[in-house]
Every structure is written in C-alpha cells, then in structure tokens.
Short mmCIF file of C-alpha atoms and ligand atoms in Angstrom, two decimals:
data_model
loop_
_atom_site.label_atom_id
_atom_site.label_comp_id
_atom_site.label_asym_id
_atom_site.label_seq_id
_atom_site.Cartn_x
_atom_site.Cartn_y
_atom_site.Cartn_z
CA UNK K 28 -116.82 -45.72 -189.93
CA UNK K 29 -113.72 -44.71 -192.48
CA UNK K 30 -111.47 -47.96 -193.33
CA UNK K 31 -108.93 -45.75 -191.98
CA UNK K 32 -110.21 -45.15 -188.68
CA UNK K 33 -110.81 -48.81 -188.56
CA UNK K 34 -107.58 -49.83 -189.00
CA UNK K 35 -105.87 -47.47 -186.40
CA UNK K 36 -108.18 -48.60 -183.89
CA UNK K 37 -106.62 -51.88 -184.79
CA UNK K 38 -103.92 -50.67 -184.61
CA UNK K 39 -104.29 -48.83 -181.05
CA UNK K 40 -105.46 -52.19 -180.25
CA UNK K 41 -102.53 -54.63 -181.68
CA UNK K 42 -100.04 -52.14 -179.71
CA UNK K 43 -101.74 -52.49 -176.84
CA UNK K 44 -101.82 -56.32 -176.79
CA UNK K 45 -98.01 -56.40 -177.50
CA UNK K 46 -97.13 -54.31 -175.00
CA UNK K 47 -98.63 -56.14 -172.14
CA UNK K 48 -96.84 -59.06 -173.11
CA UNK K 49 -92.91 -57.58 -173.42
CA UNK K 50 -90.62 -58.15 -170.89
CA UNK K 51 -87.70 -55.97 -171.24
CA UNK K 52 -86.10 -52.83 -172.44
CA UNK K 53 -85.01 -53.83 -175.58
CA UNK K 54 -88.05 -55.73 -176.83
CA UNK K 55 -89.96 -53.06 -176.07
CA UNK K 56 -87.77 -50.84 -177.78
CA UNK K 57 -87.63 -52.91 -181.37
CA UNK K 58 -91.93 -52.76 -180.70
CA UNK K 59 -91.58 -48.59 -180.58
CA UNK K 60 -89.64 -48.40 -183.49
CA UNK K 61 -92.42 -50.74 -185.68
CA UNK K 62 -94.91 -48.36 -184.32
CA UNK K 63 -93.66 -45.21 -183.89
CA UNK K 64 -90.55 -45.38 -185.94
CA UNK K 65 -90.35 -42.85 -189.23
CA UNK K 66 -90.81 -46.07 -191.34
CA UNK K 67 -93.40 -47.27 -188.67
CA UNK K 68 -97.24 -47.99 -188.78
CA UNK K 69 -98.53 -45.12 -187.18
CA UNK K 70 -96.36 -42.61 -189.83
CA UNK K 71 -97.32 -45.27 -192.66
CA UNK K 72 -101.20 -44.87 -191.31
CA UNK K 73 -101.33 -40.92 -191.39
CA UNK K 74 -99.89 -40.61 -194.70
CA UNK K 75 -102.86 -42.47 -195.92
CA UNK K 76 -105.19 -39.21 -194.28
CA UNK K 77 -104.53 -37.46 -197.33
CA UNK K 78 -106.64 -39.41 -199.33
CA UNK K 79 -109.40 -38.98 -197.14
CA UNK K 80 -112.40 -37.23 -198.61
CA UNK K 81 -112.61 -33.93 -197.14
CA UNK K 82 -115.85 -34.35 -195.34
CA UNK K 83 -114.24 -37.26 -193.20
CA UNK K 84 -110.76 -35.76 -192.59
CA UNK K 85 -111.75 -34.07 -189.34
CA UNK K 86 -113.18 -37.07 -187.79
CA UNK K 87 -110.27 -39.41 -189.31
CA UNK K 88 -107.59 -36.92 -188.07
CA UNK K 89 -109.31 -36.66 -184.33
CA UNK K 90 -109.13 -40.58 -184.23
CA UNK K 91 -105.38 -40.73 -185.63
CA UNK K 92 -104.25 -38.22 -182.89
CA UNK K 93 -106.80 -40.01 -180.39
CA UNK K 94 -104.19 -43.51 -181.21
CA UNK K 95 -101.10 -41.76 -181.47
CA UNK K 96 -101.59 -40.08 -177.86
CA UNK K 97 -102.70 -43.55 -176.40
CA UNK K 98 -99.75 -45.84 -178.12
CA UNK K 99 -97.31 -42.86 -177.47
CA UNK K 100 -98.53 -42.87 -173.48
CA UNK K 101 -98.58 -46.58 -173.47
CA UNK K 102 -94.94 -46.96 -174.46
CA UNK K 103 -94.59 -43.92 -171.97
CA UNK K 104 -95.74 -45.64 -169.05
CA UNK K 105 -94.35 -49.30 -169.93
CA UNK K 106 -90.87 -47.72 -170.27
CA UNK K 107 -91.39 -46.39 -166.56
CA UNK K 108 -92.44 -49.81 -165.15
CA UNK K 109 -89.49 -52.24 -166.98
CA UNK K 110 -87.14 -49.28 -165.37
CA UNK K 111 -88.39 -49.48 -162.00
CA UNK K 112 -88.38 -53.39 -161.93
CA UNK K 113 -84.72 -53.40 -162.83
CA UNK K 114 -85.00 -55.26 -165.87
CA UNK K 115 -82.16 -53.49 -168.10
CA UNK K 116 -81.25 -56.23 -170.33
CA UNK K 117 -82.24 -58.91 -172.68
CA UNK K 118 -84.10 -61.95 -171.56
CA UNK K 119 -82.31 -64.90 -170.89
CA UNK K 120 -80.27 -63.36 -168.50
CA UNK K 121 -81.26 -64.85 -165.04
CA UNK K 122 -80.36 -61.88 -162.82
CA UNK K 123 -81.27 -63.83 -159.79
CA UNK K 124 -78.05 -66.08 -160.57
CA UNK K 125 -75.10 -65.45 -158.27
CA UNK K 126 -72.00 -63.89 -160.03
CA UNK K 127 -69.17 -65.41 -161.14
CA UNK K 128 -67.06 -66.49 -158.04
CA UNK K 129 -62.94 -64.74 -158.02
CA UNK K 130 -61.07 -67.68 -156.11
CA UNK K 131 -59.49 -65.86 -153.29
CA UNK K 132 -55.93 -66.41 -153.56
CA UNK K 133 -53.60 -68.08 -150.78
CA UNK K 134 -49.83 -67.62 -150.50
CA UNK K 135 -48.14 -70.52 -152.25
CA UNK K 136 -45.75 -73.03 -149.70
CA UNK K 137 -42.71 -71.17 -150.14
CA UNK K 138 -43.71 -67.50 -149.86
CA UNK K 139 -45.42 -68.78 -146.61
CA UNK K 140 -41.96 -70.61 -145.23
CA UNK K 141 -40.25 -67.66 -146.37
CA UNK K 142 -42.87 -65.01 -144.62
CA UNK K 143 -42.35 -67.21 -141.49
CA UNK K 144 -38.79 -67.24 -141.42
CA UNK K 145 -38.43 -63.53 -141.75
CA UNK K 146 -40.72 -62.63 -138.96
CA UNK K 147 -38.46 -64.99 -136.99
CA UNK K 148 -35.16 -63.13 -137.31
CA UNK K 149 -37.33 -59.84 -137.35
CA UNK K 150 -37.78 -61.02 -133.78
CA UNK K 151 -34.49 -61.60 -133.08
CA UNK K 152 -33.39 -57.80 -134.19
CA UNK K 153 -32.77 -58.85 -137.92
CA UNK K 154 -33.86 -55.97 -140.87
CA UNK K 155 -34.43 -56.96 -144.31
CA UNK K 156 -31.96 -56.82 -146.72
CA UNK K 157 -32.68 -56.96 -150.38
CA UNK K 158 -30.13 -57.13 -153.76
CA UNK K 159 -30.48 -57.81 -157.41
CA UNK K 160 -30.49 -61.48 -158.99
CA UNK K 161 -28.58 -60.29 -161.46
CA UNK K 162 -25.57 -59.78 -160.21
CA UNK K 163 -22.12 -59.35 -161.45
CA UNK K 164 -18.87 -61.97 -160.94
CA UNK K 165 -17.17 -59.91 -158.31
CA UNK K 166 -20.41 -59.58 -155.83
CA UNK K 167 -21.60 -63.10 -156.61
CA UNK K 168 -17.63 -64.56 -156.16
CA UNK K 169 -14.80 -62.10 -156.27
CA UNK K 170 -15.54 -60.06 -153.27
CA UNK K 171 -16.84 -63.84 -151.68
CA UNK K 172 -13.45 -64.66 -151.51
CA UNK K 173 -14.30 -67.42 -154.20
CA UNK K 174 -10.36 -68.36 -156.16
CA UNK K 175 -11.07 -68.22 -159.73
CA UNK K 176 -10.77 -72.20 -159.93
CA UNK K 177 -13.49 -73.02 -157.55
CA UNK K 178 -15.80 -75.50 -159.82
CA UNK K 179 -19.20 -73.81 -158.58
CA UNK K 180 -17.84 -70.13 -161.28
CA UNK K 181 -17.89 -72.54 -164.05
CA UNK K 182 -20.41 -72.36 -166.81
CA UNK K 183 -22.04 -75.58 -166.32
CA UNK K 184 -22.57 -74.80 -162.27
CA UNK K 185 -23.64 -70.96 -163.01
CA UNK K 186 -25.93 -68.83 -165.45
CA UNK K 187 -23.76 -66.07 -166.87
CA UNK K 188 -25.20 -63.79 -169.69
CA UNK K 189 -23.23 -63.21 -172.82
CA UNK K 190 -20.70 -65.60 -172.29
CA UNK K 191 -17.08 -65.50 -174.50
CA UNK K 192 -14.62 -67.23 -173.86
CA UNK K 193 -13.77 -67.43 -170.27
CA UNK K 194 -15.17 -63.68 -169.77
CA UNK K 195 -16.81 -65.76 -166.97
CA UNK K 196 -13.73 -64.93 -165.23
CA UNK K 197 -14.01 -61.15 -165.73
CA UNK K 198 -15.18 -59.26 -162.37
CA UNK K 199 -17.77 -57.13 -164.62
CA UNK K 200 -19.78 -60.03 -166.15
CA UNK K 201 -23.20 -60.56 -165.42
CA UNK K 202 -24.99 -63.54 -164.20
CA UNK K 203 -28.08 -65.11 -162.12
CA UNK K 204 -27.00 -65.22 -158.59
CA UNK K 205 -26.34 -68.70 -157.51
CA UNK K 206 -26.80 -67.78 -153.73
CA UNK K 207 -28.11 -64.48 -151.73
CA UNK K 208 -24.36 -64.20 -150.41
CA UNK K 209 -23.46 -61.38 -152.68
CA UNK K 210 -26.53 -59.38 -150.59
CA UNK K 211 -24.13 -59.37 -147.62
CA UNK K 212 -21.43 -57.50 -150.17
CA UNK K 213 -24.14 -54.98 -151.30
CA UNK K 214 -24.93 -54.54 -147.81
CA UNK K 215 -21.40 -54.00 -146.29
CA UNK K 216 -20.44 -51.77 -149.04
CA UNK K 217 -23.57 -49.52 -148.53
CA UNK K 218 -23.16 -49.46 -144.80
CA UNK K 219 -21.07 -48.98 -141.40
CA UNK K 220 -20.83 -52.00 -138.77
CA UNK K 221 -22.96 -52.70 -136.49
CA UNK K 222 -25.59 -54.26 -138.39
CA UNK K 223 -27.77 -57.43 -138.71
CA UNK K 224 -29.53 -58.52 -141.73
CA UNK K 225 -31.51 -61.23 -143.53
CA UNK K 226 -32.34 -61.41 -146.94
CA UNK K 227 -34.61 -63.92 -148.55
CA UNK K 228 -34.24 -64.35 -152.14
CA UNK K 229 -34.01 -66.40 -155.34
CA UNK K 230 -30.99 -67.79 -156.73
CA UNK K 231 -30.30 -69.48 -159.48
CA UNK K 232 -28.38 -73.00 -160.57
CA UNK K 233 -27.92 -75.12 -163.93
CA UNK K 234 -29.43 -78.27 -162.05
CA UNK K 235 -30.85 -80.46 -163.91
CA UNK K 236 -34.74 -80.42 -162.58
CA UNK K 237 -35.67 -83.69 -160.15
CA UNK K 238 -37.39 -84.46 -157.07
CA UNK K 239 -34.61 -82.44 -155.12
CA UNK K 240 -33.48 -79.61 -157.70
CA UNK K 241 -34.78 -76.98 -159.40
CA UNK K 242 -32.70 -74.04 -161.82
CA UNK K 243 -34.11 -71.69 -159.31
CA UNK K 244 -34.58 -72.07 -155.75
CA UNK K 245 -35.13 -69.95 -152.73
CA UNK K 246 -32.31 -68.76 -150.20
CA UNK K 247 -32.62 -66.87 -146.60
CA UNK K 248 -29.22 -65.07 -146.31
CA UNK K 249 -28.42 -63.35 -142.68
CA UNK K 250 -25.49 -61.62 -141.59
CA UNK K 251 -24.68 -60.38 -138.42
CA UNK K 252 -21.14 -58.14 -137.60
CA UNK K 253 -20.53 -55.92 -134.68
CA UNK K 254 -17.51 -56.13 -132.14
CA UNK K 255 -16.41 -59.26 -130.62
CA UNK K 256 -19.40 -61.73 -132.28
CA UNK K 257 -18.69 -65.08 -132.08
CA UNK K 258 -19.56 -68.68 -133.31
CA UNK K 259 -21.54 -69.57 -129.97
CA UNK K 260 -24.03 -66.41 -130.81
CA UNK K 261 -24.55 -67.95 -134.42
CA UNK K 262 -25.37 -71.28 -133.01
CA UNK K 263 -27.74 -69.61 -130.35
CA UNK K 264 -29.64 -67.55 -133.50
CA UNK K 265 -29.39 -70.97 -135.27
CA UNK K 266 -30.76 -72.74 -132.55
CA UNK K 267 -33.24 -70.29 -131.77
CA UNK K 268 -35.24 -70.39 -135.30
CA UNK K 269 -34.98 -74.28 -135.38
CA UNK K 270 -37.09 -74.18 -132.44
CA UNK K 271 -39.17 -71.13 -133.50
CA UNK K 272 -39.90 -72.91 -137.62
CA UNK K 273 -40.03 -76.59 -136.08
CA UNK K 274 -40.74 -76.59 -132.20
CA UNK K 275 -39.53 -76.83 -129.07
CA UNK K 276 -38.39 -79.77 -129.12
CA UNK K 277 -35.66 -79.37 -131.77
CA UNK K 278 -31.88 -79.32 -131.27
CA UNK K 279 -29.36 -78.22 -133.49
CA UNK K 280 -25.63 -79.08 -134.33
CA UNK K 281 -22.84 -77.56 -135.66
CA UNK K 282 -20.72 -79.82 -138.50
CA UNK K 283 -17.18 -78.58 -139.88
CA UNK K 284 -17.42 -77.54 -143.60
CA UNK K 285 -15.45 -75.25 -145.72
CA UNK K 286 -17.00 -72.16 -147.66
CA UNK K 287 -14.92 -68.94 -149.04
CA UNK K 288 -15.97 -66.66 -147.59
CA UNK K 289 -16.80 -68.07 -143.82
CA UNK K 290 -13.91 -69.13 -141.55
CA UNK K 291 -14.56 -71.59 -139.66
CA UNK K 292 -17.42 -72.75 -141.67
CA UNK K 293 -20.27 -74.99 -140.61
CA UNK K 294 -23.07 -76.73 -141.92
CA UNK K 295 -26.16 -76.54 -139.26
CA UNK K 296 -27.93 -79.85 -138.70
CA UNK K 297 -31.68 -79.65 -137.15
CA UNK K 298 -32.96 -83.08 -135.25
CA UNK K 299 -35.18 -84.74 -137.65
CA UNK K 300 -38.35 -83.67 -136.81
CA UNK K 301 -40.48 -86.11 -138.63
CA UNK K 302 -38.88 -89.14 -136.85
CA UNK K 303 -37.33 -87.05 -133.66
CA UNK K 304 -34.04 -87.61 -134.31
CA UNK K 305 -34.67 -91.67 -134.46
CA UNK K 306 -33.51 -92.12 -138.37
CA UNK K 307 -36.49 -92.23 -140.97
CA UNK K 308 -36.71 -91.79 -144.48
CA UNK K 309 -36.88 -88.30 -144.41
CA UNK K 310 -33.14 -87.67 -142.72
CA UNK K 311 -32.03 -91.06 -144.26
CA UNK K 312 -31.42 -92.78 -141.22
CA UNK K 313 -28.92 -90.32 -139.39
CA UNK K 314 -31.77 -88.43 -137.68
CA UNK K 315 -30.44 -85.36 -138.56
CA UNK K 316 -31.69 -83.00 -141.22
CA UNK K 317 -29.55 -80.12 -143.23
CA UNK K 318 -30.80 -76.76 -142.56
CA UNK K 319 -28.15 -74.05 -143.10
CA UNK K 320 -24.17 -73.56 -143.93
CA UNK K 321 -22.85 -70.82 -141.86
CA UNK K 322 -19.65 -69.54 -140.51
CA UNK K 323 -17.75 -66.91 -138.95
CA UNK K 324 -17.34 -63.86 -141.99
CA UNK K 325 -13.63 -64.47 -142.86
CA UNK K 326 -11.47 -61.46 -142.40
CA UNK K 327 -10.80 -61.17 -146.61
CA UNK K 328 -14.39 -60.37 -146.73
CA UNK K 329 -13.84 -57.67 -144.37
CA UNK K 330 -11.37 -56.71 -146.08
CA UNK K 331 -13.06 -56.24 -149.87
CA UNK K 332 -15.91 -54.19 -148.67
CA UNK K 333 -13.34 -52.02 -146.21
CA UNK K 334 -14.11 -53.01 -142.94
CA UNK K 335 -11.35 -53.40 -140.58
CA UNK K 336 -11.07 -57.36 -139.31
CA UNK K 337 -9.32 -56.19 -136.31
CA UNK K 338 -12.18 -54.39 -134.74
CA UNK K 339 -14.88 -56.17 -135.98
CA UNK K 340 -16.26 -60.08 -136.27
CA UNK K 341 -19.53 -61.08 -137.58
CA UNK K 342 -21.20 -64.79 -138.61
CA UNK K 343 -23.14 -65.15 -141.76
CA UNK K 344 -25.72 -68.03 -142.28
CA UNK K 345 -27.84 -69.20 -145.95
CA UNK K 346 -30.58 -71.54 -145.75
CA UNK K 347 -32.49 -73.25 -148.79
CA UNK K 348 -36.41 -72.64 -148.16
CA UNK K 349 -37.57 -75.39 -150.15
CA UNK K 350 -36.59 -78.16 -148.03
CA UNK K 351 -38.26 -76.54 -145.38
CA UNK K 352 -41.07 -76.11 -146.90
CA UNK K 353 -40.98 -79.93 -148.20
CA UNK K 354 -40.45 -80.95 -144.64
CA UNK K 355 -42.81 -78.96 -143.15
CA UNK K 356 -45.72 -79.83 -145.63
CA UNK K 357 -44.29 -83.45 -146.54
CA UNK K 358 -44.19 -82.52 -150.17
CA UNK K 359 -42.03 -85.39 -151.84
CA UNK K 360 -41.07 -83.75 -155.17
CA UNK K 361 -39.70 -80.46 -155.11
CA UNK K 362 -41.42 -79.93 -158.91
CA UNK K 363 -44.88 -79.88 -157.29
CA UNK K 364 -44.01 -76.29 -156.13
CA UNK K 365 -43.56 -75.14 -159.66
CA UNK K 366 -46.20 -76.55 -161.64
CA UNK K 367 -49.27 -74.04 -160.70
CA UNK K 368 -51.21 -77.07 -160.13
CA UNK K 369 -54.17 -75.39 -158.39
CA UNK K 370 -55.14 -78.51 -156.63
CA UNK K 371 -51.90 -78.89 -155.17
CA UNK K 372 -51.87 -75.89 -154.24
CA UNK K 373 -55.04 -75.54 -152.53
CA UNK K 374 -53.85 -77.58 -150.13
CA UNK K 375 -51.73 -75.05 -148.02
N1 LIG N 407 -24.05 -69.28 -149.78
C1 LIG N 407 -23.92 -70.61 -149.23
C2 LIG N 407 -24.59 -71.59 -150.18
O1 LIG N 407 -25.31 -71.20 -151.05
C3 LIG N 407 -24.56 -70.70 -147.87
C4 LIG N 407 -23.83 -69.86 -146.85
C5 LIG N 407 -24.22 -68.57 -146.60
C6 LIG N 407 -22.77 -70.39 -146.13
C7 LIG N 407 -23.56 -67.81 -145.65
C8 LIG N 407 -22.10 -69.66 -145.17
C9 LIG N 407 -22.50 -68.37 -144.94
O2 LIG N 407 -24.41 -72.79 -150.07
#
C-alpha cells in the first residue's frame, strides 16, 4: 500500500476517534476546521497526490475521496446529533442548573399606607388629586393665606431654588412643597364647587434627619367643599378612616389649633391603638396619637381661587403617612424607610 494511502486511512481513523469523544458544537467545530479547514489535514494530504507516481494515482485518489466522503459525513451526522440533544454551547455550562432567580418586588411600607389610605376616601366618594412638588410661593403660601412673616416661608424651614435676597418673598419663586396644601389651590383654580378630593404626595422640609424627621416626607391632602359642609362631616370622614386604617375600635378627637388657611382649625387625635388609649410609649402617656390637622377652608381661600364664601363651605384635612406607617408596622426610626435596606424591607 502507498505511504499516502496509509496515512489517510489514519487519518479517516484519528477523525473518527475524535469525533466520538466531542461533546459540543464548538469543539466539534475547532476539530472540522483541523480536518477539513483550507490549512487542514485532509487539503495538506491531497496536495501530497501530486507526487504520486502515475501508476498509483488512481488507486491513491479513490482512497483520498473514499476518506474525505467518510470524515465529511461523519462531521455531517455528529453536527445533526449535538443539535438535536440541545447542546448549543461550550462545556462547563450546566444547563440543568436553574436560572438566575429576579426577586419579585413588594411595595415598600409607605406606598402600601399610602395605597390603603386612598382606597379609603375612594370609598367615601373622594377622587384623586395630583400637583407638582415644585411649586411656586403663591400656591405653596400666598394663596394659603400664609402672612409673609409666618416662620415656616423662611429659608431655614423651606427649600426654595435660586434664592437672592429675600426673593423668597416673591409670589413667582420656586420651591419644594413643604405640604400637599397648595394641591387644593391647583384644584380650586382648575375647577367649579362641588368637589371632593385627596391627594397623596411628597413634600419637602429642611429637618435635620432623626428618628422622627426626614427632608422629605409623605402627605395625604383631602378637601371637600360643596354648600352648607360643616365641621361635624369632617370629624365623621375623620372618624371614619381612623376606624377603616386602625379598627373598629378607634375613636377620634378634635383639638383647637390654628393654621392659615383653615378656620377653625383642628388637629385630629386617634386613640392610641398600641396601648388602647391607656398611655404607652408610643402616645407618650396621653393615650392619644396625632393623626391629621384639619379645619374648616377659611373664606380668604375662597376668595384667592374665586369661589364665593357665601354660597359655599368646605373642610380640608393633611395627614403625615409615615407615622402611620411607623405605627402600624412598629418601625422605631423613621430612617429605616429610606435606607433600601432589603432586609428591612422584606419584612412588609
Ligand atoms: N398642611 C398642613 C400641614 O402640613 C396640614 C393641614 C392640611 C391642615 C389641611 C389643615 C388643613 O401641617
């Protein structure tokens, strides 16, 4: 037998071993290019036919094509069985492992209070209300009947952008809202009486951050006017969502306070529901915890967004939601709600 013919039986056989033993698609393609490649051994074998003495060529060449066919078929058919089996990819990749896991997420303690709330006054006939957080002096004070010297327009107690001088003062300037009050403006303004709204929202305050106070914090607004409203109907809504957000057994009272733009003002007062109204830590002894200042809209109000304040009354409340939402989950520092500490807030 030619040396030649020798060697691509060899060769036929070599391939064949090889074969058997790969795995994947892309071992098996590096093994096709070192045989079958244009710098591969079968090319490298048939240039060597030429030197062949004539009286052997036919032979020779039968055998070459004889190997070619076979490795060419055996690539053929190995291709076809790696495909079916699904392997597609390098070893080393276990395709039997499960995939990476995407944590489902869960509404954080806040959005869920807030959620909550809303679909409480929903019940109740309420509509959403929404307005921007940055909002200008006159919607955020002005228009709230706030005088120019109340302490709260101040720099240090309010976020204004591009401050000069005391251009704090000016009607036009801009700032972070420092309660969702100005939403009743925006809402007025943009509509006719009757109407009855809540808006949940953030505000913004320079507080130094502690267990208690944040620079931003959350705030349910609601406003109700229509013909002859009066304080008893705010301290039946009042009443009503106590016992809805913290259970039957809740009661609610009305204290005297004094805001701008409510007349009379109040400051709501929920029995304390982690001691019942006994005096714990929580409501520091009193048995009473702070869930809302409210009032009766006073008639200047009316009177900056052009309502008449002879025909029509309305109440207005704002609530914090993070107290709630520190009550309700007994969540001592208010900073926990901030950090994006998954593992505290897997917890809800
Ligand atoms: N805006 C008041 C605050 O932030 C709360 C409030 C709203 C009081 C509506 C009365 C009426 O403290």
């Amino acid at each position: 037998m030619n040396e030649l013919q020798k060697e691509l039986l060899e060769t036929a056989e070599l391939a064949e071993n090889e074969l058997a033993q790969t795995q994947d698609l892309s071992a098996l393609e590096t093994l096709r290019v070192h045989y079958l490649g244009r710098k591969g051994r079968l090319p490298a074998l048939s240039a060597k036919l030429g030197k062949v003495p004539a009286a052997e060529k036919p032979a020779v060449g039968k055998t070459l094509n004889q190997v070619k066919n076979k490795i060419q078929g055996l690539f053929e058919q190995k291709t076809a069985e790696l495909q079916e089996s699904g392997c597609t990819t390098a070893p080393g990749l276990d395709l039997s492992l499960p995939g990476r896991r995407r944590g489902l997420g869960r509404k954080h303690p806040i959005t869920r209070v807030m959620d909550e709330a809303v679909a409480i006054f929903r019940r109740m006939g309420f509509i959403v209300a929404d307005g921007p957080d940055i909002e200008d002096v006159w919607h955020n004070f002005d228009a709230l009947n706030s005088p120019p010297e109340h302490p709260s327009r101040t720099p240090e107690d309010t976020f204004y952008f591009n401050l000069q001088g005391d251009n704090w003062l000016n009607p036009e300037t801009k700032l972070l809202r420092t309660q969702t009050s100005p939403v009743q403006i925006r809402v007025m303004q943009s509509q006719k009486p009757p109407l009855r709204i809540i808006c949940p929202g953030r505000c913004y305050r320079p507080d130094t951050p502690d267990a208690t106070h944040g620079m931003s914090f959350h705030q349910i607004e609601g406003l109700y006017v229509d013909k002859n409203v009066s304080l008893a109907d705010l301290k039946g809504v009042l009443a009503h969502y106590a016992k809805e957000m913290f259970g039957n057994q809740v009661e609610v009272r009305l204290r005297p306070h004094y805001f701008p733009f409510t007349e009379p003002s109040v400051e709501c007062d929920a029995s304390c529901i982690i001691c019942a109204g006994q005096g714990c830590r929580v409501c520091k002894g009193s048995g009473w915890l702070e869930i809302a200042g409210a009032g009766m809209v006073n008639p200047a109000v009316f009177e900056n967004v052009g309502y008449d304040p002879e025909e029509y009354s309305g109440y207005a409340f704002g609530m914090g939601l993070e107290r709630i939402a520190m009550i309700r989950y007994a969540i001592n520092d208010l900073r926990l709600l901030y950090e994006n500490d998954l593992r505290f807030l897997h917890q809800f």
